XYZ file of C-alpha atoms in Angstrom:
199
model
C -13.520 17.929 34.848
C -16.081 15.312 35.802
C -19.082 15.102 38.127
C -20.702 11.782 39.021
C -23.822 11.545 41.153
C -24.009 8.349 43.194
C -27.504 8.939 44.571
C -29.687 11.806 45.738
C -27.280 12.628 48.574
C -23.780 11.827 47.279
C -21.617 13.060 44.425
C -18.018 12.779 43.243
C -16.198 15.697 41.604
C -12.759 15.919 40.020
C -11.109 18.878 38.315
C -7.612 18.880 36.836
C -5.495 21.542 35.177
C -2.748 20.695 32.677
C 0.638 22.309 33.236
C 1.559 22.353 29.556
C -0.770 20.861 26.968
C 1.983 20.490 24.381
C 4.017 18.375 26.816
C 1.279 15.886 27.619
C -0.446 17.899 30.326
C -3.855 17.410 28.706
C -3.388 13.637 28.804
C -2.245 13.823 32.433
C -5.246 15.909 33.490
C -7.807 13.709 31.697
C -6.277 10.520 33.099
C -6.048 11.984 36.619
C -9.738 12.928 36.601
C -10.823 9.436 35.542
C -8.550 7.786 38.108
C -9.832 10.086 40.854
C -13.503 9.345 40.163
C -12.833 5.590 40.050
C -10.771 5.714 43.256
C -13.343 7.742 45.210
C -16.107 5.382 44.131
C -14.022 2.363 45.210
C -13.040 4.065 48.476
C -16.651 4.220 49.654
C -18.251 6.613 52.117
C -16.703 5.029 55.203
C -13.184 5.859 54.001
C -14.022 9.350 52.751
C -13.509 10.566 56.330
C -9.978 9.161 56.555
C -7.034 11.424 55.727
C -4.706 8.524 54.964
C -7.099 7.077 52.391
C -7.042 10.350 50.440
C -3.279 10.704 50.709
C -2.859 7.127 49.471
C -5.298 7.813 46.614
C -3.352 10.859 45.436
C -0.018 9.021 45.596
C -1.494 6.187 43.537
C -2.935 8.574 40.923
C 0.415 10.349 40.719
C 2.293 7.084 40.201
C -0.111 5.818 37.555
C 0.016 9.075 35.581
C 3.822 9.141 35.856
C 3.905 5.624 34.366
C 2.255 6.877 31.169
C 5.098 7.764 28.779
C 3.103 10.416 26.894
C 1.592 12.071 29.964
C 2.929 15.277 31.476
C 1.906 16.862 34.777
C -1.277 18.400 36.139
C -2.880 19.911 39.214
C -5.857 18.001 40.642
C -8.646 18.548 43.150
C -10.937 15.631 44.016
C -14.039 15.838 46.216
C -16.623 13.425 47.593
C -19.811 14.963 48.980
C -22.466 13.365 51.152
C -25.237 15.849 51.835
C -23.583 18.903 53.382
C -20.339 17.067 54.169
C -17.328 17.580 51.911
C -14.176 15.430 51.879
C -11.337 15.822 49.426
C -7.711 16.307 48.524
C -5.780 18.639 46.267
C -2.422 18.743 44.510
C -1.003 21.798 42.783
C -2.757 24.998 41.780
C -6.399 23.920 41.694
C -8.465 25.477 44.471
C -11.477 24.503 46.576
C -13.501 27.126 48.452
C -16.402 26.589 50.843
C -18.598 29.690 50.779
C -21.597 31.077 52.616
C -22.750 34.524 53.645
C -19.834 35.898 55.646
C -17.828 32.673 55.277
C -14.897 32.146 52.915
C -12.953 28.959 53.586
C -9.984 28.139 51.325
C -9.871 24.370 51.730
C -6.658 23.823 49.782
C -4.891 27.053 50.694
C -2.005 25.489 52.601
C -1.103 22.900 49.994
C 2.248 22.854 48.218
C 2.068 24.098 44.618
C 4.425 21.319 43.528
C 5.332 18.526 42.904
C 2.356 17.821 40.655
C 0.389 14.773 39.565
C 2.559 12.910 37.054
C 5.840 13.888 38.703
C 6.029 10.672 40.716
C 6.513 12.757 43.871
C 3.113 14.397 44.465
C 1.549 14.432 47.931
C -2.109 15.419 48.190
C -3.442 17.584 51.000
C -6.644 16.323 52.656
C -9.490 18.657 53.604
C -12.989 18.353 54.999
C -15.779 20.775 55.798
C -19.529 21.252 55.888
C -21.424 23.472 53.454
C -23.971 25.719 55.155
C -27.603 25.121 54.285
C -30.274 27.747 53.581
C -31.941 29.681 56.395
C -35.504 29.098 57.618
C -36.853 31.066 54.649
C -34.934 28.893 52.193
C -32.394 31.611 51.380
C -28.655 31.943 51.743
C -27.446 28.387 51.224
C -23.692 27.898 50.876
C -21.649 26.715 47.920
C -18.585 24.680 47.078
C -16.408 26.212 44.353
C -13.679 24.167 42.649
C -11.506 26.016 40.147
C -8.283 26.083 38.194
C -5.627 28.758 38.522
C -6.999 30.331 35.338
C -10.009 31.311 37.453
C -8.673 32.330 40.866
C -5.557 33.878 39.321
C -7.490 36.244 37.047
C -10.904 36.851 38.612
C -11.423 39.124 41.601
C -12.406 37.187 44.733
C -15.543 39.292 45.157
C -16.794 38.307 41.674
C -16.153 34.608 42.368
C -18.025 34.646 45.662
C -20.886 36.668 44.200
C -21.304 34.267 41.254
C -21.127 31.127 43.424
C -23.626 32.326 46.028
C -26.111 34.411 44.054
C -26.676 32.363 40.901
C -27.619 28.805 40.010
C -24.653 26.454 39.671
C -24.872 26.478 35.845
C -25.197 30.250 35.599
C -22.416 30.726 38.139
C -19.893 28.849 35.993
C -20.909 30.802 32.884
C -20.591 34.066 34.827
C -17.143 33.123 36.130
C -15.902 32.444 32.600
C -17.398 35.732 31.397
C -15.615 37.690 34.132
C -12.347 35.832 33.440
C -12.473 37.252 29.912
C -12.961 40.891 30.974
C -9.319 41.610 31.687
C -8.142 40.264 28.328
C -10.698 41.756 25.924
C -12.728 38.576 25.522
C -9.817 36.154 25.504
C -8.648 33.829 28.282
C -5.147 34.155 29.701
C -5.203 30.495 30.800
C -7.499 27.502 30.580
C -10.540 28.077 32.759
C -12.302 25.338 34.669
C -14.809 25.699 37.502
C -17.439 23.620 39.289
C -20.062 25.107 41.613
C -22.221 22.995 43.924
C -25.005 24.865 45.743
C -26.947 23.848 48.853
């Protein structure tokens, strides 16, 4: 997971989830995150709006990870934000939700779960949206939630939405991990990774 702020209005985010750490998945996920941040920065804001640029980026990341002999496979979600505008692409089981009061948008919900980054056959699914801002009283701003399958697969949707919208970004991530441990007596069933961006 990596977050890079470009200026006061723009940020790049990348979150990856290893398929099997013992088979090089950790290397694949770390490499994919670095490649994604570099590629989004090089792409520039003008190309963030273009579906084909994101699809090309994901194919290139997939090919470069597949060329690493020790690397396995990983899911990946990559996002570029400019103010309220969100552009991104996803491969595999990572998720991206745009949330606001009464709004739950699963940005990567129609993507194929495989093939994954590192397979040499991955195809990223492009998405774009706008995150709702606060009301006139400064309340109720929306949120972007990126997460691995260890989060959305084990935490009730209501808890995820509540944490993302009602707490600061830092506290929201801590709360999500805490809730992920409830079902397994303090342990985690899978690796947990989450990023929350609030407006």
